[in-house]
PDB file of C-alpha atoms in Angstrom:
ATOM      1  CA  UNK A1298       0.911 -20.111   4.447  1.00 71.00           C
ATOM      2  CA  UNK A1299      -2.398 -18.225   4.263  1.00 84.00           C
ATOM      3  CA  UNK A1300      -2.264 -14.560   3.315  1.00 94.00           C
ATOM      4  CA  UNK A1301      -3.878 -11.660   5.100  1.00 97.00           C
ATOM      5  CA  UNK A1302      -7.604 -12.020   5.323  1.00 97.00           C
ATOM      6  CA  UNK A1303     -10.189  -9.271   5.678  1.00 98.00           C
ATOM      7  CA  UNK A1304     -13.793  -9.467   6.441  1.00 97.00           C
ATOM      8  CA  UNK A1305     -16.267  -8.532   5.250  1.00 97.00           C
ATOM      9  CA  UNK A1306     -15.166  -8.073   1.602  1.00 97.00           C
ATOM     10  CA  UNK A1307     -18.025  -5.750   0.771  1.00 97.00           C
ATOM     11  CA  UNK A1308     -20.196  -3.481   2.937  1.00 96.00           C
ATOM     12  CA  UNK A1309     -22.939  -1.013   2.308  1.00 98.00           C
ATOM     13  CA  UNK A1310     -23.898   1.477   5.105  1.00 98.00           C
ATOM     14  CA  UNK A1311     -25.812   4.727   5.260  1.00 98.00           C
ATOM     15  CA  UNK A1312     -24.589   8.076   6.498  1.00 98.00           C
ATOM     16  CA  UNK A1313     -24.363   8.370  10.271  1.00 97.00           C
ATOM     17  CA  UNK A1314     -23.952   4.654  10.859  1.00 98.00           C
ATOM     18  CA  UNK A1315     -20.758   3.068  12.188  1.00 98.00           C
ATOM     19  CA  UNK A1316     -18.798   0.154  10.800  1.00 98.00           C
ATOM     20  CA  UNK A1317     -16.230  -2.255  12.036  1.00 98.00           C
ATOM     21  CA  UNK A1318     -13.746  -3.992   9.685  1.00 98.00           C
ATOM     22  CA  UNK A1319     -11.710  -6.989  10.630  1.00 98.00           C
ATOM     23  CA  UNK A1320      -8.139  -8.173   9.578  1.00 98.00           C
ATOM     24  CA  UNK A1321      -6.368 -11.362  10.299  1.00 98.00           C
ATOM     25  CA  UNK A1322      -2.570 -11.075   9.581  1.00 97.00           C
ATOM     26  CA  UNK A1323      -0.338 -13.703   8.119  1.00 96.00           C
ATOM     27  CA  UNK A1324       0.481 -16.307  10.770  1.00 95.00           C
ATOM     28  CA  UNK A1325       3.405 -15.102  12.886  1.00 94.00           C
ATOM     29  CA  UNK A1326       3.109 -11.496  11.663  1.00 95.00           C
ATOM     30  CA  UNK A1327       2.808  -9.013  14.643  1.00 94.00           C
ATOM     31  CA  UNK A1328       2.495  -5.690  12.932  1.00 94.00           C
ATOM     32  CA  UNK A1329      -0.675  -4.632  11.246  1.00 96.00           C
ATOM     33  CA  UNK A1330      -1.324  -1.421   9.292  1.00 96.00           C
ATOM     34  CA  UNK A1331      -4.426  -0.016   7.746  1.00 98.00           C
ATOM     35  CA  UNK A1332      -4.690   2.117   4.582  1.00 98.00           C
ATOM     36  CA  UNK A1333      -7.599   3.823   2.823  1.00 98.00           C
ATOM     37  CA  UNK A1334      -7.664   3.725  -1.023  1.00 97.00           C
ATOM     38  CA  UNK A1335      -9.742   6.074  -3.029  1.00 96.00           C
ATOM     39  CA  UNK A1336      -9.518   7.259  -6.697  1.00 92.00           C
ATOM     40  CA  UNK A1337      -9.030  10.803  -5.661  1.00 89.00           C
ATOM     41  CA  UNK A1338      -6.655  10.445  -2.742  1.00 91.00           C
ATOM     42  CA  UNK A1339      -4.886   7.185  -3.661  1.00 93.00           C
ATOM     43  CA  UNK A1340      -3.466   5.031  -0.855  1.00 96.00           C
ATOM     44  CA  UNK A1341      -3.310   6.819   2.507  1.00 96.00           C
ATOM     45  CA  UNK A1342      -2.039   5.493   5.749  1.00 96.00           C
ATOM     46  CA  UNK A1343      -4.482   5.208   8.610  1.00 97.00           C
ATOM     47  CA  UNK A1344      -2.639   3.662  11.510  1.00 94.00           C
ATOM     48  CA  UNK A1345      -0.318   0.867  12.521  1.00 95.00           C
ATOM     49  CA  UNK A1346      -0.430  -1.526  15.508  1.00 95.00           C
ATOM     50  CA  UNK A1347       2.283  -3.606  17.033  1.00 94.00           C
ATOM     51  CA  UNK A1348       1.946  -5.634  20.183  1.00 92.00           C
ATOM     52  CA  UNK A1349      -1.603  -4.326  20.712  1.00 94.00           C
ATOM     53  CA  UNK A1350      -0.384  -0.747  20.762  1.00 94.00           C
ATOM     54  CA  UNK A1351      -1.036   1.871  18.167  1.00 94.00           C
ATOM     55  CA  UNK A1352       2.506   3.022  17.059  1.00 93.00           C
ATOM     56  CA  UNK A1353       1.642   5.596  14.364  1.00 92.00           C
ATOM     57  CA  UNK A1354      -1.481   7.372  13.147  1.00 94.00           C
ATOM     58  CA  UNK A1355      -2.176   9.070   9.891  1.00 94.00           C
ATOM     59  CA  UNK A1356      -4.019  12.289   9.181  1.00 94.00           C
ATOM     60  CA  UNK A1357      -7.579  11.144   9.653  1.00 96.00           C
ATOM     61  CA  UNK A1358     -10.277  12.381  11.988  1.00 96.00           C
ATOM     62  CA  UNK A1359     -10.949  10.846  15.311  1.00 96.00           C
ATOM     63  CA  UNK A1360     -13.925   8.955  13.840  1.00 97.00           C
ATOM     64  CA  UNK A1361     -11.421   6.433  12.548  1.00 98.00           C
ATOM     65  CA  UNK A1362     -10.070   4.122  15.284  1.00 97.00           C
ATOM     66  CA  UNK A1363      -8.584   0.809  15.540  1.00 97.00           C
ATOM     67  CA  UNK A1364      -7.304  -1.916  17.887  1.00 97.00           C
ATOM     68  CA  UNK A1365      -5.146  -4.940  17.859  1.00 97.00           C
ATOM     69  CA  UNK A1366      -5.718  -8.138  19.853  1.00 97.00           C
ATOM     70  CA  UNK A1367      -3.248 -10.456  21.610  1.00 96.00           C
ATOM     71  CA  UNK A1368      -3.304 -12.841  18.683  1.00 95.00           C
ATOM     72  CA  UNK A1369      -2.342  -9.860  16.310  1.00 96.00           C
ATOM     73  CA  UNK A1370      -5.741  -9.712  14.693  1.00 97.00           C
ATOM     74  CA  UNK A1371      -6.918  -6.155  14.233  1.00 98.00           C
ATOM     75  CA  UNK A1372     -10.122  -4.210  13.813  1.00 98.00           C
ATOM     76  CA  UNK A1373     -10.786  -0.722  12.584  1.00 98.00           C
ATOM     77  CA  UNK A1374     -13.922   1.181  13.350  1.00 98.00           C
ATOM     78  CA  UNK A1375     -15.391   4.259  11.600  1.00 98.00           C
ATOM     79  CA  UNK A1376     -18.158   6.069  13.414  1.00 95.00           C
ATOM     80  CA  UNK A1377     -20.706   8.521  12.068  1.00 97.00           C
ATOM     81  CA  UNK A1378     -20.075   7.607   8.440  1.00 98.00           C
ATOM     82  CA  UNK A1379     -19.819  10.210   5.829  1.00 97.00           C
ATOM     83  CA  UNK A1380     -20.279   9.770   2.003  1.00 97.00           C
ATOM     84  CA  UNK A1381     -16.497  10.508   1.679  1.00 96.00           C
ATOM     85  CA  UNK A1382     -15.667   7.443   3.713  1.00 98.00           C
ATOM     86  CA  UNK A1383     -16.526   5.240   0.695  1.00 98.00           C
ATOM     87  CA  UNK A1384     -13.336   3.572  -0.077  1.00 97.00           C
ATOM     88  CA  UNK A1385     -11.350   0.320  -0.248  1.00 98.00           C
ATOM     89  CA  UNK A1386      -9.887  -0.283   3.170  1.00 98.00           C
ATOM     90  CA  UNK A1387      -6.665  -2.308   3.109  1.00 98.00           C
ATOM     91  CA  UNK A1388      -4.924  -4.110   5.824  1.00 98.00           C
ATOM     92  CA  UNK A1389      -1.302  -5.039   5.651  1.00 97.00           C
ATOM     93  CA  UNK A1390       0.766  -7.202   7.947  1.00 96.00           C
ATOM     94  CA  UNK A1391       4.458  -7.661   8.464  1.00 93.00           C
ATOM     95  CA  UNK A1392       6.699  -9.757  10.871  1.00 92.00           C
ATOM     96  CA  UNK A1393       7.959  -6.727  12.573  1.00 84.00           C
ATOM     97  CA  UNK A1394       7.345  -2.996  12.055  1.00 78.00           C
ATOM     98  CA  UNK A1395      10.296  -2.526   9.714  1.00 80.00           C
ATOM     99  CA  UNK A1396       9.841  -5.645   7.564  1.00 87.00           C
ATOM    100  CA  UNK A1397       8.067  -5.859   4.211  1.00 90.00           C
ATOM    101  CA  UNK A1398       4.268  -5.392   4.365  1.00 93.00           C
ATOM    102  CA  UNK A1399       1.804  -7.778   2.696  1.00 96.00           C
ATOM    103  CA  UNK A1400      -1.686  -6.565   1.833  1.00 97.00           C
ATOM    104  CA  UNK A1401      -5.024  -8.304   2.118  1.00 97.00           C
ATOM    105  CA  UNK A1402      -7.750  -8.115  -0.535  1.00 97.00           C
ATOM    106  CA  UNK A1403      -9.406  -5.201   1.182  1.00 97.00           C
ATOM    107  CA  UNK A1404     -12.980  -4.308   2.295  1.00 98.00           C
ATOM    108  CA  UNK A1405     -14.936  -2.217  -0.123  1.00 97.00           C
ATOM    109  CA  UNK A1406     -17.079   0.116   1.927  1.00 98.00           C
ATOM    110  CA  UNK A1407     -19.910   2.051   0.258  1.00 98.00           C
ATOM    111  CA  UNK A1408     -21.648   4.807   2.156  1.00 98.00           C
ATOM    112  CA  UNK A1409     -25.003   5.843   0.816  1.00 97.00           C
TER     113      UNK A1409
ATOM    114  CA  UNK B 272       2.063  17.304   1.113  1.00 52.00           C
ATOM    115  CA  UNK B 273       2.752  14.675  -1.462  1.00 58.00           C
ATOM    116  CA  UNK B 274       6.067  13.228  -0.529  1.00 89.00           C
ATOM    117  CA  UNK B 275       6.407  10.657  -3.418  1.00 96.00           C
ATOM    118  CA  UNK B 276       5.754  11.756  -6.921  1.00 97.00           C
ATOM    119  CA  UNK B 277       5.092   9.115  -9.519  1.00 97.00           C
ATOM    120  CA  UNK B 278       4.921   9.313 -13.357  1.00 96.00           C
ATOM    121  CA  UNK B 279       3.570   8.615 -15.776  1.00 97.00           C
ATOM    122  CA  UNK B 280      -0.074   8.336 -14.681  1.00 97.00           C
ATOM    123  CA  UNK B 281      -0.665   5.806 -17.422  1.00 97.00           C
ATOM    124  CA  UNK B 282       1.419   3.811 -19.809  1.00 97.00           C
ATOM    125  CA  UNK B 283       0.812   1.708 -22.879  1.00 98.00           C
ATOM    126  CA  UNK B 284       3.501  -0.697 -23.944  1.00 98.00           C
ATOM    127  CA  UNK B 285       3.822  -3.327 -26.633  1.00 98.00           C
ATOM    128  CA  UNK B 286       4.331  -6.944 -25.738  1.00 97.00           C
ATOM    129  CA  UNK B 287       7.953  -7.600 -25.366  1.00 97.00           C
ATOM    130  CA  UNK B 288       8.793  -4.010 -24.775  1.00 98.00           C
ATOM    131  CA  UNK B 289      10.291  -2.255 -21.639  1.00 98.00           C
ATOM    132  CA  UNK B 290       7.939  -0.510 -19.207  1.00 98.00           C
ATOM    133  CA  UNK B 291       9.543   2.277 -17.118  1.00 98.00           C
ATOM    134  CA  UNK B 292       7.872   3.987 -14.264  1.00 98.00           C
ATOM    135  CA  UNK B 293       9.531   6.802 -12.251  1.00 98.00           C
ATOM    136  CA  UNK B 294       9.229   8.114  -8.707  1.00 98.00           C
ATOM    137  CA  UNK B 295      10.826  10.968  -6.917  1.00 98.00           C
ATOM    138  CA  UNK B 296      10.819  11.609  -3.153  1.00 96.00           C
ATOM    139  CA  UNK B 297      11.411  14.655  -0.950  1.00 93.00           C
ATOM    140  CA  UNK B 298      12.026  13.134   2.606  1.00 92.00           C
ATOM    141  CA  UNK B 299      15.665  12.279   2.904  1.00 91.00           C
ATOM    142  CA  UNK B 300      14.845  10.156   5.917  1.00 91.00           C
ATOM    143  CA  UNK B 301      13.176   7.508   3.603  1.00 93.00           C
ATOM    144  CA  UNK B 302      15.290   4.372   3.662  1.00 92.00           C
ATOM    145  CA  UNK B 303      13.095   1.621   2.070  1.00 94.00           C
ATOM    146  CA  UNK B 304      11.478   1.805  -1.359  1.00 96.00           C
ATOM    147  CA  UNK B 305       9.095  -1.022  -2.417  1.00 96.00           C
ATOM    148  CA  UNK B 306       7.026  -1.390  -5.498  1.00 98.00           C
ATOM    149  CA  UNK B 307       3.510  -2.894  -5.495  1.00 98.00           C
ATOM    150  CA  UNK B 308       1.442  -4.299  -8.232  1.00 98.00           C
ATOM    151  CA  UNK B 309      -2.409  -4.135  -7.928  1.00 98.00           C
ATOM    152  CA  UNK B 310      -4.900  -5.888 -10.143  1.00 97.00           C
ATOM    153  CA  UNK B 311      -8.569  -4.803 -10.164  1.00 93.00           C
ATOM    154  CA  UNK B 312     -10.440  -6.111  -7.090  1.00 90.00           C
ATOM    155  CA  UNK B 313      -7.249  -7.103  -5.383  1.00 93.00           C
ATOM    156  CA  UNK B 314      -4.965  -5.714  -2.772  1.00 96.00           C
ATOM    157  CA  UNK B 315      -1.502  -4.479  -3.657  1.00 97.00           C
ATOM    158  CA  UNK B 316       1.173  -7.170  -4.025  1.00 97.00           C
ATOM    159  CA  UNK B 317       4.825  -6.537  -3.185  1.00 96.00           C
ATOM    160  CA  UNK B 318       6.950  -6.869  -6.210  1.00 96.00           C
ATOM    161  CA  UNK B 319      10.445  -5.788  -5.398  1.00 96.00           C
ATOM    162  CA  UNK B 320      11.969  -3.356  -2.954  1.00 95.00           C
ATOM    163  CA  UNK B 321      15.397  -1.587  -2.529  1.00 95.00           C
ATOM    164  CA  UNK B 322      17.308   0.227   0.124  1.00 93.00           C
ATOM    165  CA  UNK B 323      19.442   3.307  -0.666  1.00 90.00           C
ATOM    166  CA  UNK B 324      22.800   1.544  -0.091  1.00 91.00           C
ATOM    167  CA  UNK B 325      22.472  -0.128  -3.627  1.00 93.00           C
ATOM    168  CA  UNK B 326      21.875   1.539  -6.966  1.00 94.00           C
ATOM    169  CA  UNK B 327      20.036  -1.428  -8.620  1.00 96.00           C
ATOM    170  CA  UNK B 328      18.227  -4.486  -7.704  1.00 96.00           C
ATOM    171  CA  UNK B 329      16.909  -7.112 -10.159  1.00 97.00           C
ATOM    172  CA  UNK B 330      14.384  -9.838  -9.678  1.00 95.00           C
ATOM    173  CA  UNK B 331      13.476 -11.775 -12.823  1.00 96.00           C
ATOM    174  CA  UNK B 332      12.017  -9.278 -15.359  1.00 97.00           C
ATOM    175  CA  UNK B 333      11.770  -6.492 -12.725  1.00 97.00           C
ATOM    176  CA  UNK B 334      14.570  -4.136 -11.975  1.00 97.00           C
ATOM    177  CA  UNK B 335      14.626  -1.124  -9.543  1.00 97.00           C
ATOM    178  CA  UNK B 336      17.079   1.661 -10.404  1.00 96.00           C
ATOM    179  CA  UNK B 337      17.856   3.980  -7.458  1.00 96.00           C
ATOM    180  CA  UNK B 338      19.711   7.442  -7.627  1.00 95.00           C
ATOM    181  CA  UNK B 339      20.126   8.659  -4.121  1.00 94.00           C
ATOM    182  CA  UNK B 340      21.694  12.039  -4.936  1.00 94.00           C
ATOM    183  CA  UNK B 341      18.682  12.831  -7.265  1.00 95.00           C
ATOM    184  CA  UNK B 342      16.191  11.256  -4.791  1.00 95.00           C
ATOM    185  CA  UNK B 343      14.744   9.226  -7.619  1.00 97.00           C
ATOM    186  CA  UNK B 344      13.954   5.658  -8.278  1.00 97.00           C
ATOM    187  CA  UNK B 345      12.343   3.717 -11.120  1.00 98.00           C
ATOM    188  CA  UNK B 346      10.865   0.409 -11.924  1.00 98.00           C
ATOM    189  CA  UNK B 347      11.806  -1.315 -15.187  1.00 98.00           C
ATOM    190  CA  UNK B 348       9.730  -4.238 -16.518  1.00 98.00           C
ATOM    191  CA  UNK B 349      11.599  -6.001 -19.231  1.00 98.00           C
ATOM    192  CA  UNK B 350       9.880  -8.125 -21.886  1.00 98.00           C
ATOM    193  CA  UNK B 351       6.526  -6.677 -20.744  1.00 98.00           C
ATOM    194  CA  UNK B 352       3.660  -9.201 -21.001  1.00 97.00           C
ATOM    195  CA  UNK B 353      -0.178  -8.643 -21.170  1.00 97.00           C
ATOM    196  CA  UNK B 354      -0.322 -10.342 -17.808  1.00 97.00           C
ATOM    197  CA  UNK B 355       1.657  -7.364 -16.441  1.00 98.00           C
ATOM    198  CA  UNK B 356      -1.205  -5.054 -17.119  1.00 98.00           C
ATOM    199  CA  UNK B 357      -2.011  -3.593 -13.762  1.00 98.00           C
ATOM    200  CA  UNK B 358      -1.614  -0.556 -11.645  1.00 98.00           C
ATOM    201  CA  UNK B 359       1.884  -0.063 -10.073  1.00 98.00           C
ATOM    202  CA  UNK B 360       2.653   1.919  -7.078  1.00 98.00           C
ATOM    203  CA  UNK B 361       5.941   3.066  -5.737  1.00 98.00           C
ATOM    204  CA  UNK B 362       6.217   3.723  -1.988  1.00 97.00           C
ATOM    205  CA  UNK B 363       8.671   4.874   0.626  1.00 96.00           C
ATOM    206  CA  UNK B 364       9.183   4.197   4.352  1.00 94.00           C
ATOM    207  CA  UNK B 365      11.610   5.701   7.088  1.00 89.00           C
ATOM    208  CA  UNK B 366      13.086   4.140  10.041  1.00 81.00           C
ATOM    209  CA  UNK B 367      11.348   1.337  11.972  1.00 77.00           C
ATOM    210  CA  UNK B 368       7.842   2.465  11.383  1.00 79.00           C
ATOM    211  CA  UNK B 369       5.593   0.438   9.086  1.00 83.00           C
ATOM    212  CA  UNK B 370       3.976   3.438   7.516  1.00 91.00           C
ATOM    213  CA  UNK B 371       4.235   3.500   3.759  1.00 94.00           C
ATOM    214  CA  UNK B 372       3.924   6.719   1.782  1.00 95.00           C
ATOM    215  CA  UNK B 373       2.576   5.873  -1.721  1.00 97.00           C
ATOM    216  CA  UNK B 374       2.964   7.416  -5.095  1.00 97.00           C
ATOM    217  CA  UNK B 375      -0.321   8.082  -7.043  1.00 96.00           C
ATOM    218  CA  UNK B 376       0.083   4.878  -9.241  1.00 97.00           C
ATOM    219  CA  UNK B 377       0.674   4.183 -12.784  1.00 98.00           C
ATOM    220  CA  UNK B 378      -1.889   2.197 -14.877  1.00 98.00           C
ATOM    221  CA  UNK B 379       0.119  -0.031 -17.279  1.00 98.00           C
ATOM    222  CA  UNK B 380      -1.359  -1.634 -20.359  1.00 98.00           C
ATOM    223  CA  UNK B 381       0.561  -4.085 -22.253  1.00 98.00           C
ATOM    224  CA  UNK B 382      -0.805  -4.569 -25.721  1.00 97.00           C
ATOM    225  CA  UNK B 383      -0.325  -7.605 -28.083  1.00 92.00           C
TER     226      UNK B 383
END
């Protein structure tokens, strides 16, 4: 069974731009969560989606948003990029919301 | 507010030795405690997880010990191997939400 896939794997943007990251969960998984990983702040929860609905949101500004499609695929968007948004963005999927989460390889975003 | 404290930050163990990583939590609502292993350039991989109704869980060379009254849990890696060299994260989750709260990570190096 294929794992969680994330595209693109690497991305370079400049301040003020916006970016969209994509995540395809493991087949059959209906819950998708997003995390930001940085050396300074570690792994921080962004939001989770289940059945196309955002179920929980972390402590991030409104510039960070996401959505989930009917096939469980998810996208996250960051608008008006700041230097501090440079990070590894990780997507994790699980069968249901309370079941074990499996992570993808991440998208490395660099903001110049 | 850091809800999961992890120590040590880094650890060097000789091949064949026992690696021990500790975590402590504050939120008594947490009811699921996974450990993840992350190699450079990869996403975190689920290693082993425990719920507070058991005090110990073993899978191969990996063991979680859980102390509910002390609100602490630890990962023991027996017969540590150079291939175990990675960063390890403890995490915690409450209820039916997917959101994981992570520790700050422990960089393990297993020397020959």
